[in-house]
């Protein structure tokens, strides 16, 4: 930014480039600039700008209009400028005006106020009057003149209060210099303009008295008393009453000009200036440390390193309720206290205290100033002057300030030291991003304890012997307490005060109260988990509080933005703001980018609130929306990742935000992987609350993913749950789909007889309901099951029936399909051709197998279908192997391995490697065979029983290779364990 700007808010909102005034556009656009200017270099998030311009009823287009205003302001300020280098900088979620303090009249005003305060501390009343006069000369009328709205009016009032305080302080200084008559004349005008402002009446009484007009001074008081009684029904304040009494008594000190006497000095003793008689003692206000403090070694080391320099250091310690922020801060503060010989101050800011509102910065400043020996009666009233006095007193000192339980950065900022060598430690449930971004605070985010740390905490409180005697109970207590220090402390206290009770009994109590927090209540509010959580909850805006409660309805371990938006039926931008608010106060954690979670005790607390505060119909609607989100999102993903016929679903409820994937197959597959745990939990939740349609449809939608991941235990479990729901509905189509799914998974688990019964029952039901395409898919499965049972004739007949039905279906609906359906149809054709080819191989008809598989491969290559290509190459290799074409078999199996790796399906990679090793051995390449089999064995061992990995045949092969007396050079091509491909990538 090469050009010199000047900006004004202490009057009409104006701007100049060099000497030329800039046209800032209409009032709303000026208000956007004013909001940025009032931030004085700090970032302003877009939502705050929208609220400043439109209030609480912003139109839907507000954010778009805001971007237009920003664009126009940039063009007005820098017509030829580059947006990236603009004076208005875009930040992650808002904007920042990059100007120096000298370019804004408000910043200059504040600087002059600070200089006046320094002069006042030095006893220089003339300097005070001069600096304040210069500060007031910056005003050009009413602040923010020309812009309207509640925000502008609130800011006007705030700035006007600053101006009036400066006027009062200037006149007080002039009175100290003996300018009584001139001050009285000005004060008469100010009293008339601000009749209820007692500061001006008090000064007017003093000016009149010093001018020899005692009666007029007393009349001024009587007028004030009458006015206050009539207007407000109150008496004059203590300061005005005191002045009245002193004038009545003709107090001689009223006529003594402070300018002729030495100013009152405030001294903070240091190690270099020991406390003398009558001096204030060095403050040592840190609370006592916990007798039992465990862990946090990494965080303590990080803080020690951050305070190694000589500059002012601000450490912001944040974390969820009950995580031990204050205990940690006090522990660390006591470790470093000897580095701050001029004192340690402690202020509880009560930012999240149910007993009352947060401590105001003014009150906190007055408290610490009095702790430093300041005369309470001589302290200024406005916050800027108090902050300047505080920084002046700390100049040249080495002091530690612990600011506990802060609400936000605005509450803390006036209390930050300005002198090198001081340390401010701030704790808060909020992450205090403003303090980090603007004030350079070093953030430390405390998490729950690790399991070893939690175990050590219990051992320190209950003795090691008791912990070692019941290790299983200890592990359950740690789990039930979610490793939260406060919860662990409450459980330990319960065990310590009831020594006859076993830890197993304590664990049982926690287990029995798993749906609530009663086990963590002992009558002490400070140690009541429910009460501690409530302090954070009560600080939330209504929409954020509602989202927090409804998150208890979410079935899985974590949630994304679209799912959360559907849960509360709000737009994505608004929901993002609410999630950010919950993260800021540690009621939620963004543990990986875009995914939010909370620990179990917070979920339990949210559940209690939901049961208490939310009507049942709203809870039911929210649960329906979240299940709709996952069901319809899974269907969208399945459209891209499989060739199965799609089922008909009811429309998603209003407010549901379904995930979109475009044409990105990888993105759809990744969604299934990321949401796997949530989808499994959603099936169970849907069944538990009798959302039977959602139950079976979710099981259907996730079957492909579970199958291709080899998660057959989970696959079977959700289908059994789904069958109960389908039968409860009496829905034959639903039962048919679930029978089909059970056929696939029981075949995968080598239970061929069960699989055949399920497949044949599915075919019967689909025939009854006349669903041709679904019936075709069942023939596909039946073919694989029959092949698995050693019945190749039935397998071929079923595969041919699948191909014929599919072609009939495709020809019948060709005119009614879109490009997506056509692509899925081609994938299904490839699957059918491959299956017919494989069935021919099982009957020894290998050339016919190659003819069909090559047709299938051409379609897979056209569709860029890696999974289908992998299986087809494997079947081609199998045919070549049996025809004695070992070189072609090796090449085909290598391709099968390569395409299997692209899909990242481990069991499929293992099968392809096994067959590749067999081909290598037949080709006379035992070392290559060994390499392939070793990798295949390693994969199968990792899969374990859950992946149905049979490792014994591979071990036998490797043992035969290792036996030098074994001259085997050929093995027959194996019967593979490849199941129906239902997904592509």
Coordinates of N, CA and C in Angstrom, one line a residue, residues 74-271:
X74 N -13.0 -1.5 -2.2 CA -11.7 -1.7 -2.7 C -11.4 -0.8 -4.0
X75 N -12.4 -0.8 -4.9 CA -12.2 0.0 -6.1 C -12.2 1.5 -5.8
X76 N -13.0 1.9 -4.8 CA -13.0 3.3 -4.4 C -11.7 3.7 -3.8
X77 N -11.2 2.9 -2.9 CA -9.9 3.2 -2.1 C -8.7 3.1 -3.0
X78 N -8.7 2.1 -3.9 CA -7.5 1.8 -4.7 C -8.0 1.5 -6.1
X79 N -8.3 2.5 -6.9 CA -8.9 2.2 -8.2 C -8.0 1.3 -9.1
X80 N -6.7 1.4 -9.0 CA -5.9 0.6 -9.9 C -5.2 -0.5 -9.1
X81 N -5.7 -0.7 -7.9 CA -5.0 -1.7 -7.0 C -5.4 -3.1 -7.3
X82 N -4.6 -4.0 -6.7 CA -4.7 -5.5 -6.8 C -5.5 -6.0 -5.6
X83 N -6.5 -6.8 -5.8 CA -7.3 -7.3 -4.7 C -6.4 -8.0 -3.6
X84 N -5.4 -8.8 -4.1 CA -4.6 -9.5 -3.2 C -3.8 -8.6 -2.3
X85 N -3.5 -7.4 -2.8 CA -2.7 -6.4 -2.0 C -3.5 -5.3 -1.5
X86 N -4.8 -5.4 -1.5 CA -5.7 -4.3 -1.2 C -5.6 -4.0 0.3
X87 N -5.9 -2.7 0.6 CA -5.9 -2.3 2.0 C -7.0 -3.1 2.8
X88 N -8.0 -3.6 2.1 CA -9.1 -4.4 2.7 C -8.7 -5.9 2.3
X89 N -8.2 -6.6 3.3 CA -7.7 -7.9 3.1 C -8.7 -9.0 3.4
X90 N -8.9 -10.0 2.6 CA -9.8 -11.1 2.8 C -9.1 -12.0 3.8
X91 N -9.8 -12.5 4.8 CA -9.3 -13.5 5.7 C -10.2 -14.8 5.6
X92 N -9.9 -15.7 6.4 CA -10.6 -17.0 6.3 C -12.1 -16.9 6.3
X93 N -12.7 -16.1 7.2 CA -14.1 -16.0 7.2 C -14.5 -14.5 7.4
X94 N -13.7 -13.6 6.9 CA -14.1 -12.2 7.0 C -13.2 -11.3 6.3
X95 N -13.0 -10.1 6.9 CA -12.1 -9.1 6.2 C -11.4 -8.3 7.3
X96 N -10.3 -7.7 6.9 CA -9.4 -6.9 7.8 C -8.9 -5.7 7.0
X97 N -9.1 -4.5 7.7 CA -8.6 -3.2 7.1 C -7.2 -3.0 7.6
X98 N -6.2 -3.0 6.6 CA -4.8 -2.9 7.0 C -4.4 -1.4 6.9
X99 N -4.4 -0.7 8.0 CA -4.0 0.7 8.1 C -3.2 0.9 9.3
X100 N -2.4 1.9 9.4 CA -1.6 2.2 10.5 C -2.4 3.1 11.5
X101 N -2.1 3.1 12.8 CA -2.9 3.9 13.7 C -3.0 5.3 13.4
X102 N -1.9 5.9 12.8 CA -1.9 7.3 12.4 C -2.9 7.7 11.3
X103 N -3.4 6.6 10.6 CA -4.3 6.9 9.5 C -5.8 6.9 9.9
X104 N -6.1 6.6 11.2 CA -7.5 6.6 11.7 C -7.6 7.6 12.8
X105 N -8.6 8.5 12.8 CA -8.7 9.4 13.9 C -9.0 8.8 15.2
X106 N -9.8 7.7 15.2 CA -10.1 7.0 16.5 C -8.8 6.4 17.1
X107 N -7.9 5.8 16.3 CA -6.7 5.3 16.9 C -5.8 6.4 17.4
X108 N -5.8 7.6 16.7 CA -5.0 8.7 17.2 C -5.6 9.2 18.5
X109 N -7.0 9.2 18.6 CA -7.7 9.7 19.8 C -7.3 8.8 21.0
X110 N -7.3 7.5 20.8 CA -6.9 6.6 21.8 C -5.4 6.8 22.3
X111 N -4.6 7.0 21.3 CA -3.1 7.2 21.6 C -3.0 8.5 22.5
X112 N -3.7 9.5 22.2 CA -3.6 10.7 22.9 C -4.2 10.5 24.3
X113 N -5.2 9.7 24.5 CA -5.8 9.4 25.8 C -4.7 8.7 26.6
X114 N -4.0 7.8 26.0 CA -3.0 7.0 26.7 C -1.8 8.0 27.2
X115 N -1.4 8.9 26.3 CA -0.4 9.9 26.6 C -0.9 10.8 27.8
X116 N -2.1 11.1 27.8 CA -2.7 11.9 28.9 C -2.6 11.2 30.2
X117 N -2.9 9.9 30.1 CA -2.9 9.1 31.3 C -1.4 9.0 31.9
X118 N -0.5 8.8 31.0 CA 0.9 8.8 31.4 C 1.3 10.1 32.1
X119 N 0.8 11.2 31.5 CA 1.1 12.5 32.1 C 0.5 12.6 33.4
X120 N -0.7 12.1 33.6 CA -1.4 12.2 34.8 C -0.7 11.4 35.9
X121 N -0.1 10.2 35.5 CA 0.6 9.4 36.5 C 1.9 10.2 36.9
X122 N 2.4 11.0 36.0 CA 3.7 11.7 36.3 C 3.4 13.0 37.0
X123 N 2.1 13.3 37.3 CA 1.8 14.6 38.0 C 1.8 15.8 37.1
X124 N 1.7 15.6 35.8 CA 1.8 16.7 34.8 C 0.4 17.1 34.4
X125 N -0.3 17.9 35.2 CA -1.7 18.3 34.8 C -1.7 19.1 33.5
X126 N -0.7 19.9 33.3 CA -0.7 20.7 32.0 C -0.6 19.8 30.8
X127 N 0.3 18.7 31.0 CA 0.4 17.7 29.9 C -1.0 17.0 29.7
X128 N -1.6 16.7 30.8 CA -2.9 16.0 30.7 C -3.9 16.8 29.9
X129 N -4.0 18.1 30.3 CA -4.9 19.0 29.6 C -4.6 19.2 28.2
X130 N -3.3 19.3 27.9 CA -2.9 19.5 26.5 C -3.2 18.3 25.6
X131 N -2.8 17.1 26.1 CA -3.1 15.9 25.3 C -4.6 15.6 25.1
X132 N -5.4 15.9 26.1 CA -6.8 15.7 26.0 C -7.5 16.7 25.1
X133 N -7.0 18.0 25.1 CA -7.5 19.0 24.2 C -7.2 18.6 22.8
X134 N -6.0 18.1 22.6 CA -5.6 17.7 21.2 C -6.5 16.5 20.8
X135 N -6.7 15.6 21.7 CA -7.6 14.4 21.4 C -9.0 14.8 21.0
X136 N -9.6 15.8 21.8 CA -10.9 16.2 21.5 C -11.0 17.0 20.2
X137 N -9.9 17.6 19.8 CA -10.0 18.4 18.6 C -10.1 17.6 17.3
X138 N -9.9 16.2 17.5 CA -10.0 15.3 16.4 C -11.5 15.1 16.0
X139 N -12.4 15.4 16.9 CA -13.8 15.2 16.7 C -14.4 16.3 15.7
X140 N -15.2 15.8 14.8 CA -15.8 16.7 13.8 C -17.3 16.5 13.8
X141 N -17.9 16.5 15.0 CA -19.4 16.3 15.1 C -19.7 15.0 15.7
X142 N -20.9 14.5 15.5 CA -21.4 13.3 16.0 C -20.7 12.1 15.3
X143 N -20.2 11.2 16.1 CA -19.5 10.0 15.5 C -20.4 9.2 14.6
X144 N -19.8 8.7 13.5 CA -20.5 7.9 12.5 C -21.7 8.6 11.9
X145 N -21.7 9.9 11.8 CA -22.8 10.7 11.2 C -23.0 10.2 9.8
X146 N -24.3 10.1 9.4 CA -24.6 9.7 8.1 C -24.8 8.2 7.9
X147 N -24.6 7.4 8.9 CA -24.9 5.9 8.8 C -26.0 5.6 9.8
X148 N -26.8 4.7 9.5 CA -28.0 4.4 10.3 C -28.0 3.0 10.8
X149 N -28.9 2.6 11.7 CA -29.0 1.3 12.2 C -28.6 1.1 13.7
X150 N -29.1 -0.1 14.2 CA -28.8 -0.3 15.6 C -27.3 -0.4 15.9
X151 N -26.6 -1.1 15.0 CA -25.1 -1.2 15.3 C -24.5 0.2 15.3
X152 N -24.8 1.0 14.3 CA -24.2 2.4 14.3 C -24.5 3.2 15.5
X153 N -25.8 3.0 15.9 CA -26.2 3.8 17.1 C -25.5 3.3 18.4
X154 N -25.3 2.0 18.5 CA -24.6 1.5 19.7 C -23.1 1.9 19.7
X155 N -22.5 2.0 18.5 CA -21.1 2.4 18.4 C -21.0 3.9 18.7
X156 N -22.0 4.7 18.2 CA -22.1 6.1 18.5 C -22.1 6.4 20.0
X157 N -22.9 5.6 20.7 CA -23.0 5.8 22.1 C -21.7 5.5 22.8
X158 N -21.1 4.4 22.4 CA -19.8 4.0 23.0 C -18.8 5.1 22.7
X159 N -18.7 5.6 21.5 CA -17.7 6.6 21.2 C -18.0 7.9 22.0
X160 N -19.3 8.2 22.1 CA -19.7 9.5 22.8 C -19.3 9.4 24.2
X161 N -19.4 8.2 24.8 CA -19.0 8.0 26.2 C -17.5 8.2 26.4
X162 N -16.7 7.8 25.4 CA -15.3 8.1 25.4 C -15.0 9.6 25.4
X163 N -15.7 10.2 24.5 CA -15.5 11.7 24.3 C -15.9 12.4 25.6
X164 N -17.0 12.1 26.2 CA -17.4 12.8 27.4 C -16.5 12.5 28.6
X165 N -15.9 11.3 28.7 CA -14.9 11.0 29.7 C -13.7 11.8 29.5
X166 N -13.3 12.0 28.2 CA -12.1 12.8 27.9 C -12.4 14.3 28.3
X167 N -13.6 14.7 28.0 CA -13.9 16.1 28.4 C -13.9 16.3 29.9
X168 N -14.4 15.4 30.6 CA -14.4 15.5 32.1 C -13.0 15.5 32.6
X169 N -12.2 14.6 32.1 CA -10.8 14.5 32.5 C -10.0 15.8 32.2
X170 N -10.3 16.3 31.0 CA -9.6 17.6 30.6 C -10.0 18.7 31.5
X171 N -11.2 18.8 31.8 CA -11.7 19.9 32.7 C -11.1 19.7 34.1
X172 N -11.1 18.5 34.6 CA -10.5 18.2 35.9 C -9.1 18.7 35.9
X173 N -8.3 18.4 34.9 CA -6.9 18.9 34.8 C -6.8 20.4 34.8
X174 N -7.7 21.0 34.0 CA -7.7 22.5 34.0 C -8.0 23.1 35.3
X175 N -9.0 22.5 36.0 CA -9.3 23.0 37.4 C -8.1 22.8 38.3
X176 N -7.3 21.8 38.1 CA -6.1 21.6 38.9 C -5.1 22.7 38.6
X177 N -5.2 23.2 37.3 CA -4.2 24.3 37.0 C -4.7 25.7 37.4
X178 N -6.0 25.7 37.9 CA -6.5 27.0 38.4 C -7.4 27.7 37.4
X179 N -7.8 27.1 36.3 CA -8.7 27.8 35.4 C -10.2 27.6 35.8
X180 N -10.5 28.1 37.0 CA -11.9 27.9 37.5 C -13.0 28.6 36.7
X181 N -12.8 29.8 36.4 CA -13.9 30.6 35.8 C -14.2 30.0 34.4
X182 N -13.2 29.9 33.6 CA -13.4 29.3 32.2 C -14.0 27.9 32.3
X183 N -13.5 27.1 33.2 CA -14.1 25.8 33.3 C -15.5 25.8 33.7
X184 N -15.9 26.8 34.7 CA -17.3 26.9 35.1 C -18.2 27.2 33.9
X185 N -17.8 28.1 33.1 CA -18.6 28.5 31.9 C -18.8 27.3 31.0
X186 N -17.8 26.6 30.7 CA -18.0 25.4 29.9 C -18.8 24.3 30.5
X187 N -18.7 24.2 31.8 CA -19.4 23.1 32.5 C -20.9 23.5 32.6
X188 N -21.3 24.7 32.7 CA -22.7 25.1 32.6 C -23.3 24.6 31.3
X189 N -22.6 24.7 30.2 CA -23.1 24.2 28.9 C -23.2 22.7 28.9
X190 N -22.2 22.1 29.4 CA -22.2 20.6 29.4 C -23.2 20.0 30.3
X191 N -23.5 20.7 31.5 CA -24.6 20.2 32.3 C -25.9 20.3 31.6
X192 N -26.1 21.4 30.9 CA -27.4 21.6 30.2 C -27.5 20.6 29.1
X193 N -26.4 20.2 28.4 CA -26.5 19.2 27.4 C -26.6 17.8 27.9
X194 N -26.1 17.5 29.1 CA -26.1 16.2 29.7 C -26.5 16.3 31.1
X195 N -27.8 16.6 31.4 CA -28.3 16.9 32.7 C -28.2 15.7 33.7
X196 N -28.1 14.5 33.2 CA -28.1 13.3 34.1 C -26.7 12.8 34.3
X197 N -25.7 13.5 33.7 CA -24.3 13.0 33.9 C -23.7 13.7 35.1
X198 N -23.6 13.0 36.2 CA -23.2 13.6 37.5 C -21.7 14.0 37.5
X199 N -20.9 13.5 36.6 CA -19.5 13.9 36.6 C -19.4 15.4 36.3
X200 N -20.2 15.9 35.3 CA -20.1 17.4 35.0 C -20.7 18.2 36.1
X201 N -21.7 17.7 36.8 CA -22.3 18.5 37.9 C -21.2 18.6 39.1
X202 N -20.6 17.5 39.3 CA -19.6 17.5 40.4 C -18.4 18.5 40.1
X203 N -18.0 18.4 38.8 CA -16.9 19.4 38.4 C -17.4 20.8 38.5
X204 N -18.7 21.0 38.1 CA -19.3 22.4 38.1 C -19.3 22.9 39.5
X205 N -19.7 22.0 40.5 CA -19.8 22.5 41.9 C -18.4 22.9 42.3
X206 N -17.4 22.1 42.0 CA -16.0 22.4 42.4 C -15.6 23.7 41.8
X207 N -15.8 23.9 40.5 CA -15.4 25.1 39.8 C -16.1 26.4 40.4
X208 N -17.4 26.3 40.7 CA -18.1 27.4 41.3 C -17.6 27.7 42.7
X209 N -17.3 26.6 43.5 CA -16.8 26.8 44.8 C -15.5 27.5 44.8
X210 N -14.6 27.1 43.9 CA -13.3 27.7 43.8 C -13.4 29.1 43.3
X211 N -14.5 29.4 42.6 CA -14.6 30.8 42.1 C -15.3 31.7 43.1
X212 N -15.5 31.2 44.3 CA -16.1 32.0 45.3 C -17.7 32.0 45.3
X213 N -18.2 31.0 44.6 CA -19.7 31.0 44.4 C -20.3 29.8 45.1
X214 N -20.1 29.8 46.4 CA -20.5 28.6 47.2 C -22.0 28.3 47.1
X215 N -22.9 29.3 47.1 CA -24.3 29.2 47.0 C -24.7 28.6 45.7
X216 N -24.1 29.0 44.6 CA -24.4 28.5 43.3 C -24.0 27.0 43.2
X217 N -22.9 26.7 43.9 CA -22.4 25.3 43.9 C -23.5 24.4 44.6
X218 N -24.0 24.9 45.7 CA -25.0 24.1 46.4 C -26.3 24.0 45.7
X219 N -26.7 25.1 45.0 CA -27.9 25.1 44.1 C -27.7 24.0 43.0
X220 N -26.5 23.9 42.5 CA -26.3 22.9 41.4 C -26.6 21.5 41.9
X221 N -26.2 21.3 43.2 CA -26.5 19.9 43.8 C -28.0 19.7 43.9
X222 N -28.7 20.8 44.5 CA -30.1 20.6 44.7 C -30.9 20.4 43.4
X223 N -30.4 21.1 42.3 CA -31.1 20.9 41.0 C -30.9 19.4 40.6
X224 N -29.7 18.9 40.8 CA -29.4 17.5 40.4 C -30.3 16.6 41.2
X225 N -30.4 16.8 42.5 CA -31.2 15.9 43.3 C -32.6 15.9 42.9
X226 N -33.2 17.1 42.6 CA -34.6 17.1 42.1 C -34.8 16.4 40.8
X227 N -33.8 16.7 39.9 CA -33.9 16.1 38.5 C -33.8 14.6 38.6
X228 N -32.9 14.1 39.4 CA -32.7 12.6 39.4 C -33.9 12.0 40.1
X229 N -34.5 12.6 41.1 CA -35.7 12.1 41.7 C -36.9 12.0 40.8
X230 N -37.0 13.1 40.0 CA -38.2 13.2 39.1 C -38.0 12.3 37.9
X231 N -36.8 12.2 37.3 CA -36.6 11.4 36.1 C -36.3 10.0 36.4
X232 N -35.6 9.7 37.4 CA -35.1 8.3 37.6 C -35.6 7.7 38.9
X233 N -36.1 8.5 39.8 CA -36.5 8.0 41.1 C -35.3 7.6 42.0
X234 N -34.1 8.3 41.9 CA -33.0 7.9 42.6 C -32.4 9.2 43.2
X235 N -31.5 9.0 44.2 CA -30.7 10.1 44.8 C -29.4 10.2 44.0
X236 N -28.7 11.4 44.2 CA -27.4 11.6 43.6 C -26.4 10.5 44.0
X237 N -25.4 10.2 43.2 CA -24.5 9.2 43.5 C -23.5 9.6 44.7
X238 N -22.7 8.7 45.2 CA -21.8 9.0 46.3 C -20.9 10.1 46.0
X239 N -20.3 10.2 44.8 CA -19.3 11.2 44.5 C -20.0 12.6 44.6
X240 N -21.2 12.7 44.1 CA -21.8 14.0 44.1 C -22.2 14.4 45.5
X241 N -22.7 13.4 46.3 CA -23.1 13.7 47.7 C -21.9 14.1 48.5
X242 N -20.7 13.4 48.2 CA -19.5 13.8 49.0 C -19.1 15.2 48.7
X243 N -19.2 15.6 47.4 CA -18.8 17.0 47.1 C -19.7 17.9 47.8
X244 N -21.0 17.6 47.8 CA -22.0 18.5 48.5 C -21.6 18.7 50.0
X245 N -21.3 17.6 50.6 CA -21.0 17.6 52.1 C -19.7 18.4 52.3
X246 N -18.7 18.2 51.4 CA -17.4 18.9 51.6 C -17.6 20.4 51.4
X247 N -18.5 20.8 50.5 CA -18.7 22.3 50.3 C -19.5 22.8 51.5
X248 N -20.4 22.0 52.0 CA -21.2 22.5 53.2 C -20.2 22.7 54.4
X249 N -19.2 21.8 54.5 CA -18.2 21.9 55.6 C -17.1 22.9 55.3
X250 N -17.1 23.5 54.1 CA -16.1 24.4 53.6 C -14.7 23.7 53.8
X251 N -14.6 22.5 53.3 CA -13.4 21.7 53.3 C -12.3 22.4 52.7
X252 N -11.2 22.7 53.4 CA -10.1 23.6 52.9 C -9.4 22.9 51.8
X253 N -9.4 21.5 51.8 CA -8.7 20.8 50.7 C -9.3 21.1 49.3
X254 N -10.6 21.5 49.3 CA -11.2 21.8 48.0 C -10.6 23.0 47.3
X255 N -10.0 23.9 48.1 CA -9.4 25.1 47.5 C -7.9 24.9 47.2
X256 N -7.4 23.7 47.5 CA -5.9 23.5 47.3 C -5.8 22.9 45.9
X257 N -5.1 23.6 45.1 CA -4.9 23.1 43.7 C -3.9 21.9 43.7
X258 N -4.2 20.8 43.2 CA -3.2 19.7 43.2 C -2.0 20.0 42.4
X259 N -2.1 21.0 41.5 CA -0.9 21.4 40.7 C 0.2 21.9 41.6
X260 N -0.2 22.5 42.8 CA 0.8 23.1 43.7 C 1.4 22.1 44.6
X261 N 0.9 20.9 44.6 CA 1.4 19.8 45.5 C 1.9 18.7 44.8
X262 N 2.7 17.9 45.4 CA 3.3 16.7 44.8 C 2.2 15.7 44.4
X263 N 2.2 15.2 43.2 CA 1.2 14.2 42.9 C 1.3 12.9 43.7
X264 N 0.2 12.3 43.9 CA 0.2 11.0 44.6 C 0.8 10.0 43.7
X265 N 1.9 9.3 44.1 CA 2.6 8.3 43.4 C 2.2 6.9 43.8
X266 N 2.1 6.1 42.8 CA 1.7 4.7 43.1 C 3.0 3.9 42.9
X267 N 3.4 3.1 43.9 CA 4.6 2.4 43.8 C 4.3 0.9 43.9
X268 N 5.0 0.1 43.0 CA 4.9 -1.3 43.1 C 6.3 -1.8 43.4
X269 N 6.6 -2.2 44.6 CA 7.9 -2.6 45.0 C 8.4 -3.8 44.1
X270 N 9.7 -3.8 43.9 CA 10.3 -4.9 43.1 C 11.4 -5.5 43.9
X271 N 12.0 -6.5 43.4 CA 13.2 -7.1 44.0 C 14.3 -6.1 44.1

